[in-house]
Structures are given as structure tokens and as C-alpha cells.
Amino acid sequence: MHRIKSELDQYWDLLRQRRAFRDAGEDPDRAKMRSSDTIENYKE
């Protein structure tokens, strides 16, 4: 279950990155999947 939650967090992060690139007028395809370790460090 933890692995699935980590993957879901990665996809949400990728979606947020794509939206940020699009909002900044840049190519959303520049967004990259980040490791689950990196994303865990971003959580509040």
C-alpha cells in the first residue's frame, strides 16, 4: 500500500509541475517525474 501511495504522490507532483510550466507559458512536457524520496521531503 505504501508503494501505491508513493506512486500516486509522484503523479500528483508531475501534474503540479506540468500546470506550473503551462501557467508560466512554458512547455509542460519539460516536467520530469521526481523520485519518491525527493517528494517525501516536500511534504508538510
PDB file of N, CA and C in Angstrom:
ATOM      1  N   MET A   1       0.829  -1.203   0.000  1.00  0.00           N
ATOM      2  CA  MET A   1       0.000   0.000   0.000  1.00  0.00           C
ATOM      3  C   MET A   1       0.869   1.261   0.000  1.00  0.00           C
ATOM      4  N   HIS A   2       1.976   1.221   0.748  1.00  0.00           N
ATOM      5  CA  HIS A   2       2.871   2.380   0.804  1.00  0.00           C
ATOM      6  C   HIS A   2       3.440   2.694  -0.584  1.00  0.00           C
ATOM      7  N   ARG A   3       3.767   1.648  -1.353  1.00  0.00           N
ATOM      8  CA  ARG A   3       4.318   1.840  -2.696  1.00  0.00           C
ATOM      9  C   ARG A   3       3.300   2.534  -3.603  1.00  0.00           C
ATOM     10  N   ILE A   4       2.046   2.132  -3.500  1.00  0.00           N
ATOM     11  CA  ILE A   4       0.995   2.741  -4.316  1.00  0.00           C
ATOM     12  C   ILE A   4       0.825   4.210  -3.943  1.00  0.00           C
ATOM     13  N   LYS A   5       0.844   4.513  -2.653  1.00  0.00           N
ATOM     14  CA  LYS A   5       0.719   5.906  -2.207  1.00  0.00           C
ATOM     15  C   LYS A   5       1.889   6.739  -2.715  1.00  0.00           C
ATOM     16  N   SER A   6       3.086   6.177  -2.688  1.00  0.00           N
ATOM     17  CA  SER A   6       4.266   6.894  -3.183  1.00  0.00           C
ATOM     18  C   SER A   6       4.147   7.182  -4.675  1.00  0.00           C
ATOM     19  N   GLU A   7       3.669   6.188  -5.434  1.00  0.00           N
ATOM     20  CA  GLU A   7       3.485   6.393  -6.875  1.00  0.00           C
ATOM     21  C   GLU A   7       2.440   7.466  -7.138  1.00  0.00           C
ATOM     22  N   LEU A   8       1.350   7.435  -6.393  1.00  0.00           N
ATOM     23  CA  LEU A   8       0.303   8.441  -6.553  1.00  0.00           C
ATOM     24  C   LEU A   8       0.848   9.835  -6.255  1.00  0.00           C
ATOM     25  N   ASP A   9       1.641   9.957  -5.200  1.00  0.00           N
ATOM     26  CA  ASP A   9       2.269  11.239  -4.872  1.00  0.00           C
ATOM     27  C   ASP A   9       3.161  11.713  -6.015  1.00  0.00           C
ATOM     28  N   GLN A  10       3.878  10.785  -6.647  1.00  0.00           N
ATOM     29  CA  GLN A  10       4.747  11.150  -7.771  1.00  0.00           C
ATOM     30  C   GLN A  10       3.921  11.696  -8.934  1.00  0.00           C
ATOM     31  N   TYR A  11       2.790  11.055  -9.232  1.00  0.00           N
ATOM     32  CA  TYR A  11       1.953  11.519 -10.340  1.00  0.00           C
ATOM     33  C   TYR A  11       1.312  12.876 -10.031  1.00  0.00           C
ATOM     34  N   TRP A  12       0.908  13.089  -8.781  1.00  0.00           N
ATOM     35  CA  TRP A  12       0.366  14.401  -8.409  1.00  0.00           C
ATOM     36  C   TRP A  12       1.436  15.480  -8.553  1.00  0.00           C
ATOM     37  N   ASP A  13       2.661  15.153  -8.153  1.00  0.00           N
ATOM     38  CA  ASP A  13       3.763  16.097  -8.285  1.00  0.00           C
ATOM     39  C   ASP A  13       4.016  16.422  -9.755  1.00  0.00           C
ATOM     40  N   LEU A  14       3.985  15.401 -10.608  1.00  0.00           N
ATOM     41  CA  LEU A  14       4.186  15.614 -12.043  1.00  0.00           C
ATOM     42  C   LEU A  14       3.085  16.514 -12.609  1.00  0.00           C
ATOM     43  N   LEU A  15       1.850  16.291 -12.200  1.00  0.00           N
ATOM     44  CA  LEU A  15       0.742  17.125 -12.650  1.00  0.00           C
ATOM     45  C   LEU A  15       0.935  18.576 -12.202  1.00  0.00           C
ATOM     46  N   ARG A  16       1.355  18.777 -10.951  1.00  0.00           N
ATOM     47  CA  ARG A  16       1.602  20.147 -10.462  1.00  0.00           C
ATOM     48  C   ARG A  16       2.719  20.815 -11.257  1.00  0.00           C
ATOM     49  N   GLN A  17       3.763  20.058 -11.566  1.00  0.00           N
ATOM     50  CA  GLN A  17       4.857  20.615 -12.373  1.00  0.00           C
ATOM     51  C   GLN A  17       4.350  21.037 -13.750  1.00  0.00           C
ATOM     52  N   ARG A  18       3.567  20.158 -14.387  1.00  0.00           N
ATOM     53  CA  ARG A  18       3.051  20.460 -15.728  1.00  0.00           C
ATOM     54  C   ARG A  18       2.183  21.719 -15.706  1.00  0.00           C
ATOM     55  N   ARG A  19       1.338  21.843 -14.690  1.00  0.00           N
ATOM     56  CA  ARG A  19       0.487  23.033 -14.572  1.00  0.00           C
ATOM     57  C   ARG A  19       1.328  24.287 -14.370  1.00  0.00           C
ATOM     58  N   ALA A  20       2.371  24.184 -13.563  1.00  0.00           N
ATOM     59  CA  ALA A  20       3.238  25.340 -13.311  1.00  0.00           C
ATOM     60  C   ALA A  20       3.948  25.767 -14.594  1.00  0.00           C
ATOM     61  N   PHE A  21       4.454  24.814 -15.359  1.00  0.00           N
ATOM     62  CA  PHE A  21       5.099  25.159 -16.630  1.00  0.00           C
ATOM     63  C   PHE A  21       4.094  25.820 -17.575  1.00  0.00           C
ATOM     64  N   ARG A  22       2.897  25.257 -17.667  1.00  0.00           N
ATOM     65  CA  ARG A  22       1.874  25.805 -18.557  1.00  0.00           C
ATOM     66  C   ARG A  22       1.494  27.218 -18.123  1.00  0.00           C
ATOM     67  N   ASP A  23       1.293  27.424 -16.820  1.00  0.00           N
ATOM     68  CA  ASP A  23       0.929  28.747 -16.304  1.00  0.00           C
ATOM     69  C   ASP A  23       2.023  29.778 -16.553  1.00  0.00           C
ATOM     70  N   ALA A  24       3.271  29.315 -16.610  1.00  0.00           N
ATOM     71  CA  ALA A  24       4.405  30.212 -16.858  1.00  0.00           C
ATOM     72  C   ALA A  24       4.641  30.421 -18.354  1.00  0.00           C
ATOM     73  N   GLY A  25       3.775  29.834 -19.193  1.00  0.00           N
ATOM     74  CA  GLY A  25       3.917  29.988 -20.637  1.00  0.00           C
ATOM     75  C   GLY A  25       5.019  29.118 -21.225  1.00  0.00           C
ATOM     76  N   GLU A  26       5.408  28.089 -20.497  1.00  0.00           N
ATOM     77  CA  GLU A  26       6.466  27.196 -20.968  1.00  0.00           C
ATOM     78  C   GLU A  26       5.881  25.840 -21.348  1.00  0.00           C
ATOM     79  N   ASP A  27       6.703  25.000 -21.933  1.00  0.00           N
ATOM     80  CA  ASP A  27       6.290  23.685 -22.404  1.00  0.00           C
ATOM     81  C   ASP A  27       6.085  22.734 -21.222  1.00  0.00           C
ATOM     82  N   PRO A  28       4.854  22.259 -20.999  1.00  0.00           N
ATOM     83  CA  PRO A  28       4.610  21.357 -19.875  1.00  0.00           C
ATOM     84  C   PRO A  28       5.328  20.013 -20.015  1.00  0.00           C
ATOM     85  N   ASP A  29       5.761  19.677 -21.223  1.00  0.00           N
ATOM     86  CA  ASP A  29       6.493  18.421 -21.421  1.00  0.00           C
ATOM     87  C   ASP A  29       7.880  18.459 -20.789  1.00  0.00           C
ATOM     88  N   ARG A  30       8.301  19.617 -20.319  1.00  0.00           N
ATOM     89  CA  ARG A  30       9.592  19.720 -19.623  1.00  0.00           C
ATOM     90  C   ARG A  30       9.521  19.137 -18.216  1.00  0.00           C
ATOM     91  N   ALA A  31       8.321  18.921 -17.705  1.00  0.00           N
ATOM     92  CA  ALA A  31       8.154  18.349 -16.361  1.00  0.00           C
ATOM     93  C   ALA A  31       8.737  16.944 -16.333  1.00  0.00           C
ATOM     94  N   LYS A  32       9.376  16.618 -15.229  1.00  0.00           N
ATOM     95  CA  LYS A  32      10.023  15.308 -15.067  1.00  0.00           C
ATOM     96  C   LYS A  32       9.521  14.629 -13.799  1.00  0.00           C
ATOM     97  N   MET A  33       9.376  13.321 -13.881  1.00  0.00           N
ATOM     98  CA  MET A  33       8.990  12.536 -12.709  1.00  0.00           C
ATOM     99  C   MET A  33      10.137  12.577 -11.709  1.00  0.00           C
ATOM    100  N   ARG A  34       9.822  12.964 -10.475  1.00  0.00           N
ATOM    101  CA  ARG A  34      10.840  13.009  -9.427  1.00  0.00           C
ATOM    102  C   ARG A  34      10.741  11.746  -8.571  1.00  0.00           C
ATOM    103  N   SER A  35      11.834  11.429  -7.915  1.00  0.00           N
ATOM    104  CA  SER A  35      11.858  10.222  -7.080  1.00  0.00           C
ATOM    105  C   SER A  35      10.925  10.388  -5.881  1.00  0.00           C
ATOM    106  N   SER A  36      10.476   9.277  -5.361  1.00  0.00           N
ATOM    107  CA  SER A  36       9.597   9.332  -4.191  1.00  0.00           C
ATOM    108  C   SER A  36      10.330   9.910  -2.985  1.00  0.00           C
ATOM    109  N   ASP A  37      11.644   9.685  -2.894  1.00  0.00           N
ATOM    110  CA  ASP A  37      12.425  10.270  -1.795  1.00  0.00           C
ATOM    111  C   ASP A  37      12.403  11.792  -1.862  1.00  0.00           C
ATOM    112  N   THR A  38      12.539  12.337  -3.051  1.00  0.00           N
ATOM    113  CA  THR A  38      12.510  13.788  -3.232  1.00  0.00           C
ATOM    114  C   THR A  38      11.151  14.345  -2.829  1.00  0.00           C
ATOM    115  N   ILE A  39      10.103  13.698  -3.262  1.00  0.00           N
ATOM    116  CA  ILE A  39       8.749  14.175  -2.979  1.00  0.00           C
ATOM    117  C   ILE A  39       8.432  14.077  -1.488  1.00  0.00           C
ATOM    118  N   GLU A  40       8.896  13.024  -0.838  1.00  0.00           N
ATOM    119  CA  GLU A  40       8.667  12.883   0.603  1.00  0.00           C
ATOM    120  C   GLU A  40       9.247  14.068   1.369  1.00  0.00           C
ATOM    121  N   ASN A  41      10.360  14.608   0.901  1.00  0.00           N
ATOM    122  CA  ASN A  41      10.985  15.754   1.567  1.00  0.00           C
ATOM    123  C   ASN A  41      10.174  17.032   1.395  1.00  0.00           C
ATOM    124  N   TYR A  42       9.292  17.097   0.389  1.00  0.00           N
ATOM    125  CA  TYR A  42       8.471  18.281   0.149  1.00  0.00           C
ATOM    126  C   TYR A  42       7.222  18.311   1.016  1.00  0.00           C
ATOM    127  N   LYS A  43       6.831  17.166   1.534  1.00  0.00           N
ATOM    128  CA  LYS A  43       5.579  17.107   2.293  1.00  0.00           C
ATOM    129  C   LYS A  43       5.673  17.903   3.579  1.00  0.00           C
ATOM    130  N   GLU A  44       4.548  18.490   3.951  1.00  0.00           N
ATOM    131  CA  GLU A  44       4.484  19.287   5.176  1.00  0.00           C
ATOM    132  C   GLU A  44       4.182  18.408   6.357  1.00  0.00           C
TER     133      GLU A  44
END
